[in-house]
XYZ file of C-alpha atoms in Angstrom:
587
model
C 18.655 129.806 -57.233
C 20.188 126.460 -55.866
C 17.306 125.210 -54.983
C 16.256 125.887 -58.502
C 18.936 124.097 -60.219
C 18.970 121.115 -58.439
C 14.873 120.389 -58.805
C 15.630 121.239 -62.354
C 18.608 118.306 -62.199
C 16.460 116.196 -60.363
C 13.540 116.619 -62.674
C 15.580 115.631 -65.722
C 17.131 113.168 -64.216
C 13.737 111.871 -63.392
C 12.779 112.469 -67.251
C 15.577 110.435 -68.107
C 14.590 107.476 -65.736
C 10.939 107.416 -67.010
C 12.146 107.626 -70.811
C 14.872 104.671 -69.894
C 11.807 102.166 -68.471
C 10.259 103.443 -71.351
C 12.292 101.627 -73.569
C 13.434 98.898 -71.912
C 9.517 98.216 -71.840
C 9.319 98.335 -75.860
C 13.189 96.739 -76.291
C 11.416 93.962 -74.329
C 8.021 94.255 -76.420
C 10.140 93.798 -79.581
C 12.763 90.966 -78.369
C 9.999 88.945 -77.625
C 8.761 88.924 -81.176
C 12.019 88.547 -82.728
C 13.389 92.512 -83.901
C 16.606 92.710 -84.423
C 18.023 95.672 -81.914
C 20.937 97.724 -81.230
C 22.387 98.006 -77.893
C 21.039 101.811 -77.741
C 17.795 103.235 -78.069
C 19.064 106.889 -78.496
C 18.777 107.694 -81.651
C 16.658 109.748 -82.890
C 13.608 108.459 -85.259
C 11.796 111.404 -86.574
C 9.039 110.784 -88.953
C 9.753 107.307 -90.332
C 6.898 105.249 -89.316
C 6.080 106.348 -85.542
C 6.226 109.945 -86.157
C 8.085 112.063 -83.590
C 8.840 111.011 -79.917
C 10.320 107.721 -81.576
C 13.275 107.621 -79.089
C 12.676 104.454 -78.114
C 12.534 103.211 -81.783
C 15.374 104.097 -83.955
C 15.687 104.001 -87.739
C 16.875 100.867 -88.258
C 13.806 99.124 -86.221
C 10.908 100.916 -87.765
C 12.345 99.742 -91.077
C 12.145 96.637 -89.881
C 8.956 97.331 -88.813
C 7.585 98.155 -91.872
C 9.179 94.813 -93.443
C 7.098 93.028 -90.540
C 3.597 94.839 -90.964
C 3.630 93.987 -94.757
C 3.880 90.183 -93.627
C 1.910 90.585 -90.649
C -1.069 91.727 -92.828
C -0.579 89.453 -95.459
C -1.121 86.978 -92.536
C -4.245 88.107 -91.457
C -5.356 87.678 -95.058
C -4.759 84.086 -95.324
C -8.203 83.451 -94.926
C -8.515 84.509 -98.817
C -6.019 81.318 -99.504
C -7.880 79.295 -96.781
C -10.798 80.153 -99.162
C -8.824 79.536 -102.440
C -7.776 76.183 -101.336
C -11.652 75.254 -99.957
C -12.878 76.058 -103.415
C -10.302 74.392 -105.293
C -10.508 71.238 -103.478
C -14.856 71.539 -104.532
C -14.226 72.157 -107.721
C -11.894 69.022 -108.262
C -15.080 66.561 -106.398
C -16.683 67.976 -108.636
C -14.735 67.354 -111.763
C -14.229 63.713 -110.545
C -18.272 63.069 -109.555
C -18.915 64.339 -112.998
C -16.163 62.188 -114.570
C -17.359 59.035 -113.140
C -21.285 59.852 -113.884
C -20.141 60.199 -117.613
C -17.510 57.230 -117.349
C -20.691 55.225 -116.234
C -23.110 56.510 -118.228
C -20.896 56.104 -121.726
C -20.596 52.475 -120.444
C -24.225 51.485 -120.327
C -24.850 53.628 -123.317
C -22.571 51.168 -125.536
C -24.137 47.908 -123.304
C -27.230 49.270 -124.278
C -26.748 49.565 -128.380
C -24.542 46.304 -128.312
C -26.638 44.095 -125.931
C -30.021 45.374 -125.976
C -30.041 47.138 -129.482
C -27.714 44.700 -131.278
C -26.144 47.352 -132.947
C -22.258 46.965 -133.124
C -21.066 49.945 -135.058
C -21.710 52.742 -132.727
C -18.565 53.152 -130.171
C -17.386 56.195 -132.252
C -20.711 57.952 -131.878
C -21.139 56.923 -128.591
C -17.386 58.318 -127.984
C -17.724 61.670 -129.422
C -21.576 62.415 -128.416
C -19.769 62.262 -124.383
C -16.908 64.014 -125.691
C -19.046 67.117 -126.360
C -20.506 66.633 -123.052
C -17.658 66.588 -120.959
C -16.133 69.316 -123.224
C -19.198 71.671 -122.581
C -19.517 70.849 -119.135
C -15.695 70.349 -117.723
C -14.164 72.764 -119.919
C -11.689 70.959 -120.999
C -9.753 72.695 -123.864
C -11.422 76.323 -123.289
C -11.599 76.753 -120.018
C -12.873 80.787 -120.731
C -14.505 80.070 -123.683
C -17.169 83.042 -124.041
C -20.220 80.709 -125.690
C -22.408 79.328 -123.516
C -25.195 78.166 -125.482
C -26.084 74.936 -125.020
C -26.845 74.312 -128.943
C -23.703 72.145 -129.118
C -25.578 69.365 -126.981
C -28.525 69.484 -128.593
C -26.210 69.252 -132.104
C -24.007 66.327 -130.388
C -27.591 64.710 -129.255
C -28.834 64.885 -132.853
C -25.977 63.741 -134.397
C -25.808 60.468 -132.085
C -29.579 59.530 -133.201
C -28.350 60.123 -136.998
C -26.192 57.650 -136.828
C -28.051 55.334 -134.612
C -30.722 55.958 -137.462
C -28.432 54.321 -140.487
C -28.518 51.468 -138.142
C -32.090 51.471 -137.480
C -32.391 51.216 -140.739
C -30.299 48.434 -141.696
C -32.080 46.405 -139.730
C -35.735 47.357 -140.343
C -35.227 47.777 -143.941
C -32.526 45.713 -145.507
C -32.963 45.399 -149.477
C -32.434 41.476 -148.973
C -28.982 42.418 -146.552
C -27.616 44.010 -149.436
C -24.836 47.045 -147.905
C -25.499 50.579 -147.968
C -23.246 52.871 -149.479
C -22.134 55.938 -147.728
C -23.631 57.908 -149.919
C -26.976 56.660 -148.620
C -25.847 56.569 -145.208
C -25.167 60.144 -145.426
C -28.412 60.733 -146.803
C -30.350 59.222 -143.797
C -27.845 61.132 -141.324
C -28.674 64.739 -142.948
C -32.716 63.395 -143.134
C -32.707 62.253 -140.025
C -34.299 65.480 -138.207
C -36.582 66.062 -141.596
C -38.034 62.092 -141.618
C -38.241 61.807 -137.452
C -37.727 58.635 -137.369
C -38.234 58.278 -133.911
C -40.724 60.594 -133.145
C -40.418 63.300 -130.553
C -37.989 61.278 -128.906
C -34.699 63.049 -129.758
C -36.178 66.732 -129.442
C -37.689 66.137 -126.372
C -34.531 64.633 -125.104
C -32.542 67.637 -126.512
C -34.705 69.726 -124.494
C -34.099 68.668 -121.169
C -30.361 67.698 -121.851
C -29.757 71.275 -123.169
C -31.364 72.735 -119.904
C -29.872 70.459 -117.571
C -26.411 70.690 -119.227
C -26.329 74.436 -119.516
C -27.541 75.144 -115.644
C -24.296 72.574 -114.809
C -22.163 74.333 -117.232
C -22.829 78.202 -115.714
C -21.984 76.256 -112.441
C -18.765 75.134 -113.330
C -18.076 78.729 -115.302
C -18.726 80.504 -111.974
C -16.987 78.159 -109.664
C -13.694 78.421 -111.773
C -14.348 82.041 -112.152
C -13.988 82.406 -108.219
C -11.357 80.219 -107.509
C -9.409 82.804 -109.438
C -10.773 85.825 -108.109
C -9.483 83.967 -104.770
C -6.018 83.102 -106.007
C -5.420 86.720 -107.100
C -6.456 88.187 -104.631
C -4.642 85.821 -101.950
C -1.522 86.320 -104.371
C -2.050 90.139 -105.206
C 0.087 91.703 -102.470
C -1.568 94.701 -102.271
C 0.104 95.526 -98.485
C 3.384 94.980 -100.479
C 4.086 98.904 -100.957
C 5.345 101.664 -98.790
C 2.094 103.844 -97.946
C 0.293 99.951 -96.360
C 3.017 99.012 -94.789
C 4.177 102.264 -92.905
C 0.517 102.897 -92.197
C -0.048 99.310 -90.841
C 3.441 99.074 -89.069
C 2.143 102.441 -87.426
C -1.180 100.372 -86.202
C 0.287 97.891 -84.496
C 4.030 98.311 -83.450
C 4.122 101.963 -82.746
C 2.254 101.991 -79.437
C 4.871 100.024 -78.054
C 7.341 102.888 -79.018
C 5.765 104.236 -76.132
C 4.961 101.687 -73.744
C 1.816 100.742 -74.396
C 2.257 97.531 -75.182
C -1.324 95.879 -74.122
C -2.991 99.589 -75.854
C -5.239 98.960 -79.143
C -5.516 100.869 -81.837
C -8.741 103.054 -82.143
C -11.577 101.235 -84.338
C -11.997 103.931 -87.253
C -7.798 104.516 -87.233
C -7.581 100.241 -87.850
C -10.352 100.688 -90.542
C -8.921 103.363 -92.329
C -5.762 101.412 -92.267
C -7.114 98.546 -94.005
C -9.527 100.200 -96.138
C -6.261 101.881 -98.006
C -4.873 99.211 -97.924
C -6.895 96.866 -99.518
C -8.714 99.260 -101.585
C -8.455 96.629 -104.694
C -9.694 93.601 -102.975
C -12.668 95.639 -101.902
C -13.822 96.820 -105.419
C -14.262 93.105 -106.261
C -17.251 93.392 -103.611
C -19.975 94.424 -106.136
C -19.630 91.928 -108.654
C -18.094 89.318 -106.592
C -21.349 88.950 -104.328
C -23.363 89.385 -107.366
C -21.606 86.224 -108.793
C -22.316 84.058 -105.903
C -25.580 85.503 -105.157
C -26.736 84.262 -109.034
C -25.033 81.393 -108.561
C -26.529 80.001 -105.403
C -29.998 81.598 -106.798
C -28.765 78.860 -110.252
C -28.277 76.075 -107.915
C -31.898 76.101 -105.775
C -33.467 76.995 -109.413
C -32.224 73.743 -110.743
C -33.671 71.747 -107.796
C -37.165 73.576 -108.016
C -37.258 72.708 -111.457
C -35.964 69.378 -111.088
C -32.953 70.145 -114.269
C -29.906 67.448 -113.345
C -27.534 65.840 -115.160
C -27.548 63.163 -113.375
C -31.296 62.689 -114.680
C -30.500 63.139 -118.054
C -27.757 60.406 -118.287
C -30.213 58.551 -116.642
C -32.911 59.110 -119.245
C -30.588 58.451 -122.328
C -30.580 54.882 -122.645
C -33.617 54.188 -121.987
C -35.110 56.642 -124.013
C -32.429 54.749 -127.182
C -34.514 51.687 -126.377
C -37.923 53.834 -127.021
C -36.968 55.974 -129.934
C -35.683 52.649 -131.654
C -38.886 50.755 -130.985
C -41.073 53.535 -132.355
C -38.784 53.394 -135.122
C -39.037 49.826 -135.754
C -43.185 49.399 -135.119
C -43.120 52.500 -138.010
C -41.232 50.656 -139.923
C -43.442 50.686 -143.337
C -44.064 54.639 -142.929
C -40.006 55.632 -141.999
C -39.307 53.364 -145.324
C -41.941 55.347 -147.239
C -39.983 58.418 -146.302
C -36.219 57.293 -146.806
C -37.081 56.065 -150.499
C -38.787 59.621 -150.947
C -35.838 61.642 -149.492
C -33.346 59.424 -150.577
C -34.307 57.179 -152.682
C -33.452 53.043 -153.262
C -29.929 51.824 -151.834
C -28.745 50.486 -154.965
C -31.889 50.495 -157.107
C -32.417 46.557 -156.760
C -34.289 44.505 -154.580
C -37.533 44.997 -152.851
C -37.302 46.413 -149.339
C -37.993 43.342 -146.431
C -39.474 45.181 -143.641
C -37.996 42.991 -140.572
C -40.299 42.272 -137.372
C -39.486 44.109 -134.198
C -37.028 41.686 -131.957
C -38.911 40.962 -128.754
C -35.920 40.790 -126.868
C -34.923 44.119 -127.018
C -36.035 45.125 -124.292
C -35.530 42.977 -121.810
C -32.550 44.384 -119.830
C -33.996 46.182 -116.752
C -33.710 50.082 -115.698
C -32.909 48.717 -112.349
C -29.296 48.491 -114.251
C -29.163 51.544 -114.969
C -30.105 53.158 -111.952
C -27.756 50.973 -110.163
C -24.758 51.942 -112.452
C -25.360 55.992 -112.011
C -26.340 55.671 -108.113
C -22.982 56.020 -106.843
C -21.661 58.767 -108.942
C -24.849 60.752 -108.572
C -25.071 60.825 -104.998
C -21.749 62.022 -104.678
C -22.205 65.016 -107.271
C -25.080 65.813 -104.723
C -23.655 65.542 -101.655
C -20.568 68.018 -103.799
C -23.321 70.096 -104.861
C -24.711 70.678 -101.371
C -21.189 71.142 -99.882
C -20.617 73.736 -102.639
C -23.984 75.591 -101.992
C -22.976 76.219 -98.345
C -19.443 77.442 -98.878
C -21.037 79.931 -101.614
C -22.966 81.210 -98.555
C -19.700 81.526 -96.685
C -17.748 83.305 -99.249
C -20.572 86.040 -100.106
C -19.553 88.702 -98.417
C -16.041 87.975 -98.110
C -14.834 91.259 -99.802
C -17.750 93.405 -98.211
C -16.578 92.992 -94.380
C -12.754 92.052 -94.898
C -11.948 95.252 -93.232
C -14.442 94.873 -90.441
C -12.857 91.236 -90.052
C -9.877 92.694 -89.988
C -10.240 95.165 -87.343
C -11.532 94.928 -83.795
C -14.621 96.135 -82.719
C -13.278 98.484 -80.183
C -14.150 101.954 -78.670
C -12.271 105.297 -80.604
C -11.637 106.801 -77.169
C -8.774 105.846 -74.984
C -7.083 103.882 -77.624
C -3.665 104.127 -80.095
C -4.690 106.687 -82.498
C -1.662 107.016 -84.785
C 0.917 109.412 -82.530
C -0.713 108.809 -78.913
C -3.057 107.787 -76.385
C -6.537 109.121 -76.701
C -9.366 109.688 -79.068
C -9.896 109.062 -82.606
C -12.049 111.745 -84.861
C -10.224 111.809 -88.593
C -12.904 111.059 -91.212
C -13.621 107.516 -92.391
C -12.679 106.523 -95.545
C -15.425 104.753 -97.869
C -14.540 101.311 -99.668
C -12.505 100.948 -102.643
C -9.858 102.968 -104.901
C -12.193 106.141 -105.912
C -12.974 106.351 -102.007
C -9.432 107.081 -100.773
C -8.770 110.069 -101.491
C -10.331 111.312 -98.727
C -8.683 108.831 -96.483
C -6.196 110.450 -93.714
C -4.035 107.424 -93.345
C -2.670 106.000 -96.399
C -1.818 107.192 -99.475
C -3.053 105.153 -101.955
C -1.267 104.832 -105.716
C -2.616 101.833 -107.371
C 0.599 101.955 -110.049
C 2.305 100.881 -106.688
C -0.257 97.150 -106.332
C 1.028 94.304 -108.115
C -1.683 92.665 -109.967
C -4.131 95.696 -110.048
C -4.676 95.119 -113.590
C -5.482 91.769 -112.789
C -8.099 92.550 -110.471
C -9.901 94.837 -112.792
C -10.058 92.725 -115.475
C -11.563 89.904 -112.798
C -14.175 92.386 -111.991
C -14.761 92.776 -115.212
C -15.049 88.889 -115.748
C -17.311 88.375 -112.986
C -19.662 90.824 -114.423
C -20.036 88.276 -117.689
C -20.097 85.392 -115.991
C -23.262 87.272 -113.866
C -24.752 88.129 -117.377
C -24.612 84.555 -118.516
C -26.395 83.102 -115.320
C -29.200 85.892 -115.485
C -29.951 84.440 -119.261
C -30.122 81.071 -118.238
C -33.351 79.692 -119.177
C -33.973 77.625 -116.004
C -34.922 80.578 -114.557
C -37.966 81.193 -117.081
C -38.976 77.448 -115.934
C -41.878 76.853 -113.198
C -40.771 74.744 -110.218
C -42.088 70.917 -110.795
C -44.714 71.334 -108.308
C -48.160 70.291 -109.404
C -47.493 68.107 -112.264
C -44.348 66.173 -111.160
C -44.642 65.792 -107.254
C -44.305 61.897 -107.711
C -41.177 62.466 -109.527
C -39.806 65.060 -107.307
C -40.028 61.680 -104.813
C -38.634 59.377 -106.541
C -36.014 61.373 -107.326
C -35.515 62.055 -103.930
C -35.620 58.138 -103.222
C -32.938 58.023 -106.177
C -30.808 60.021 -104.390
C -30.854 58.689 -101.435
C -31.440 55.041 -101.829
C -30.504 53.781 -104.974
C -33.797 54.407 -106.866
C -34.400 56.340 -109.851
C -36.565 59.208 -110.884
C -38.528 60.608 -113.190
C -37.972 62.646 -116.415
C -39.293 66.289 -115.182
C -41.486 68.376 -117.493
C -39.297 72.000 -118.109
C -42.972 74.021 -117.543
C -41.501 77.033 -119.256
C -43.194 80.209 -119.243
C -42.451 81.245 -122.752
C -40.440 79.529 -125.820
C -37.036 78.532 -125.031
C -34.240 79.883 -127.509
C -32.266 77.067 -126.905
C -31.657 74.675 -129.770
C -31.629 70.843 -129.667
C -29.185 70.803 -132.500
C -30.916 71.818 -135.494
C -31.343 75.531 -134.668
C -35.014 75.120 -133.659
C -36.434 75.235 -130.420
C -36.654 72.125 -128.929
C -40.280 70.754 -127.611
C -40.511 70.684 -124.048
C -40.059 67.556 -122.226
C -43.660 68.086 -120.202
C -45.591 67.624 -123.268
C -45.058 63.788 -122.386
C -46.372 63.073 -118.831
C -45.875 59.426 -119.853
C -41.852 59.507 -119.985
C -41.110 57.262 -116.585
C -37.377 56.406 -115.691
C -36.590 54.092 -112.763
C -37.855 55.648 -109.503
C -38.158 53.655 -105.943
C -38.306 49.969 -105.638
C -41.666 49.630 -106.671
C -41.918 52.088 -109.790
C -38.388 49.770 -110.762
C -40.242 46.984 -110.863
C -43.164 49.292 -112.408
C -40.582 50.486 -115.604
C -39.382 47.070 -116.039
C -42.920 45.176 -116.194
C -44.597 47.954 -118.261
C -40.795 47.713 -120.331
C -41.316 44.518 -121.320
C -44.843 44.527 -121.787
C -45.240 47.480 -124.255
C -41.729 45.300 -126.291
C -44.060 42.314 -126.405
C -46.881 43.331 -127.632
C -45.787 45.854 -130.348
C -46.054 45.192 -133.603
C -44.966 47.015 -136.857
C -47.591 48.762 -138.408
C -49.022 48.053 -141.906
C -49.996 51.943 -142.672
C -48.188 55.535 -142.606
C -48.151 56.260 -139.295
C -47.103 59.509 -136.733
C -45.820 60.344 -133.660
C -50.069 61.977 -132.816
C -51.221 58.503 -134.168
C -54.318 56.278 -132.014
C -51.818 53.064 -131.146
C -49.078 55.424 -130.558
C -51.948 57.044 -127.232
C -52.513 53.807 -126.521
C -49.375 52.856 -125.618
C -48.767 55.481 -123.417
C -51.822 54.611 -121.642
C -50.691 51.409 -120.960
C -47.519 52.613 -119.691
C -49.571 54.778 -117.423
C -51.609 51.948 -116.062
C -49.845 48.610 -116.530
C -47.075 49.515 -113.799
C -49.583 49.993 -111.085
C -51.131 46.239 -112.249
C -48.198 44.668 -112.363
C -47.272 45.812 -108.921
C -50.576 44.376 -107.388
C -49.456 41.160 -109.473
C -46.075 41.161 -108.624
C -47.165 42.022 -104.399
C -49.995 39.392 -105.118
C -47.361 36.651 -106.026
């Protein structure tokens, strides 16, 4: 019976020892990353966080332990913010690339009208036509404004050529310089889209600035739609409540309640963990890679069809200069027209029908190019950088708790009360999927900013809707017809040259207005519209320029935009460039 007794002694005292190096092994564990700790480790910890056979951890320290997990996590999340703060800084290169393109192109706009057009009067038009530009495309004043029709640039467009028109007229016919009324002026503005005075030129240029503008404009919608979904989510504390952090504290202090300080927690155990966790974040996952998905799909679309805006603020001013000649050689037809729409000025005088100024053209496209260069190759190179971090960020929310947990064996590992395997079911993704899930309980009354998050899902899902409608994507890619335009813009982009006006190649009608309601024309139906492309089709659009400005001539009959002189000239501006080169080279 003695014997008894003292191996009985013995063995507690040997229970005693092992439980003592116990904790000195997890008082150490949790020193070294900064617990606060009382002098004793008896007390006992039932059920708190560790469950029983806490000895080693009392109350007070698996409180604190909680306290830590919720930050600990919240850490291992700041790749969300990383992501927030990468997007941000894109979307602000982008804001800037766009604000200088416009700055630029505003500039020659006005240099164009005063210098080239000689008309004086037109800084207000000018002024509010890039207003409604950088409004539609930036943002700025309705940052989640719901319409994204493009109309209102086709409108702005049309609106800019009215009252470029009243000048036009002025100066082609001038009942002996008597002044116009604003009566009549607002006559020719509201007949300006009913009289064309300058052709197909507007619609045509409403077509592609509508499509161009509206691909931009989804682009911008989406990327500010993300950067939110980011900041919420990096904001939304969702380990912030008492089920995530217990479960999480349990993950990855509570081994060490028992020693094993190098052990890691079983694979399944860790995702089940996180999964409750961030149940929230991981309902964005459907609509969230749908975004970016539609929006990278946006992005190549544009390129394939060659829709920029960068092109079309290239186009504008030159295309000014064309509409206003076509105008001006129509002179005695556009006058037939005003005085049946609108009658005489003031009823006196006979109308002087001036002679086109052969001077008018003779500012190069080489400017132009050379203005818009800079500010267009950094939109691309912002562009590019943005299509690669879209590819980053697509499946953020589908793996974040596969990122978040290590790809380790569920045998021989922490399994949430001791060493060994791990065979609870696995939770799915999301809130519906957690009620099956053996590791947290989830409440979502208990998530700050789960409101939020729904109605970002929820906002994604329009934003998605918007892109799908976009009409770029009825549009054939600018293979066949355009491949020397798809080069020079290419040499435009990276050289300094220009490019060429694309043709849309739509499938079907486009329901997208240039400003009167209608459909606009598309911009293919004139293979002849060249802008400034390498250094030779520069020297190409200024020769042929020049040439087509001195040798028009007003015509003496009713003419229309389908009219014999009208082909002609676009057959010289087909062939003269290629002449003119082998001049120029010959020289």
């Amino acid at each position: 019976m003695r014997k008894v007794l003292l191996t009985v002694f013995f063995t507690a005292i040997s229970f005693e020892s092992a439980a003592a190096l116990e904790c000195d092994v997890a008082r150490q564990h949790f020193r070294s990353r900064n617990f606060t700790l009382s002098e004793t480790c008896e007390e006992q910890a039932t059920g708190i966080v560790c469950g029983t056979a806490s000895n080693c951890c009392p109350l007070g320290l698996q409180e604190e332990m909680k306290h830590k997990a919720s930050i600990e996590l919240r850490q291992r999340l700041s790749f969300i913010e990383d992501y927030h703060r990468e997007m941000s800084l894109i979307e602000m290169q982008l804001f800037d690339a766009y604000g200088e393109l416009f700055s630029k192109a505003q500039e020659h706009t006005l240099s164009t009208l005063h210098i080239d057009l000689r008309f004086m009067e037109q800084n207000s038009s000018v002024e509010a036509f890039y207003k409604t530009l950088r409004t539609y495309l930036l943002g700025i004043g309705h940052r989640h404004s719901d319409d994204d029709s493009p109309n209102v640039i086709g409108a702005a467009l049309n609106s800019l050529f009215s009252d470029i028109f009243v000048s036009v007229y002025e100066q082609t016919a001038n009942p002996r310089e008597r002044f116009f009324s604003n009566a009549f002026k607002s006559c020719l503005r509201q007949q300006n889209l009913a009289l064309q005075p300058f052709g197909e030129v507007p619609q045509r240029l409403a077509a592609y600035f509508t499509k161009s503008f509206h691909v931009d404009h989804l682009v911008m919608k989406s990327v500010r739609t993300l950067i939110e979904v980011l900041k919420t989510a990096s904001e939304a504390n969702v380990t912030n409540y008492s089920e995530c952090s217990r479960a999480f504290a349990n993950l990855v202090h509570c081994p060490a309640c028992h020693a094993y300080t190098d052990l890691a927690p079983c694979n399944r155990f860790c995702v089940n963990v996180v999964r409750g966790c961030l149940a929230p974040l991981s309902d964005l996952n459907a609509p969230w890679t749908s975004q970016v998905e539609k929006t990278i799909r946006l992005l190549k679309r544009a390129q394939e069809t060659n829709y920029h805006v960068e092109i079309g603020l290239l186009l504008i001013s030159q295309r000014l200069v064309e509409a206003v000649q076509y105008a001006m050689d129509n002179g005695i037809e556009v006058v037939k027209r005003v005085q049946a729409s609108c009658g005489d000025p003031d009823g006196k005088g006979d109308l002087i029908i001036k002679a086109t100024n052969d001077s008018s053209q003779q500012r190069t496209a080489t400017e132009t190019v050379e203005l818009l260069t800079g500010p267009a190759k950094k939109l691309q190179e912002t562009a590019d950088t943005l299509q690669a971090k879209l590819h980053t960020i697509l499946d953020l929310f589908e793996t974040i708790s596969e990122r978040l947990c290590p790809d380790i064996s569920n045998s021989d590992c922490w399994n949430g009360s001791t060493r060994g395997d791990y065979s609870k079911t696995l939770a799915g993704r999301g809130v519906g999927a957690q009620k099956l899930n053996p590791e947290v309980v989830f409440n979502d009354r208990m998530i700050p900013n789960y409101v939020k998050l729904v109605e970002h899902s929820l906002r994604m899902k329009q934003v998605t809707g918007a892109i799908n409608h976009a009409a770029v994507f009825k549009m054939k890619p600018e293979i066949e017809n355009y491949q020397v335009e798809t080069r020079q813009k290419e040499s435009f982009l990276s050289d300094g040259s220009g490019d060429a006006e694309p043709g849309s190649g739509d499938d079907e009608d486009d329901d997208e207005g240039s400003g009167s309601g209608a459909a606009p024309q598309d911009v293919d139906a004139e293979p002849d519209n060249v802008v400034p492309g390498s250094d030779a089709s520069q020297e190409n659009v200024t020769a042929a320029t020049t040439t087509t400005t001195s040798s028009s001539q007003p015509t003496e009959s009713s003419n229309d935009s389908s009219a014999p002189s009208v082909n002609a000239s676009n057959i010289c501006a087909l062939l003269l460039p290629t002449l003119l080169m082998l001049i120029h080279r010959s020289l």
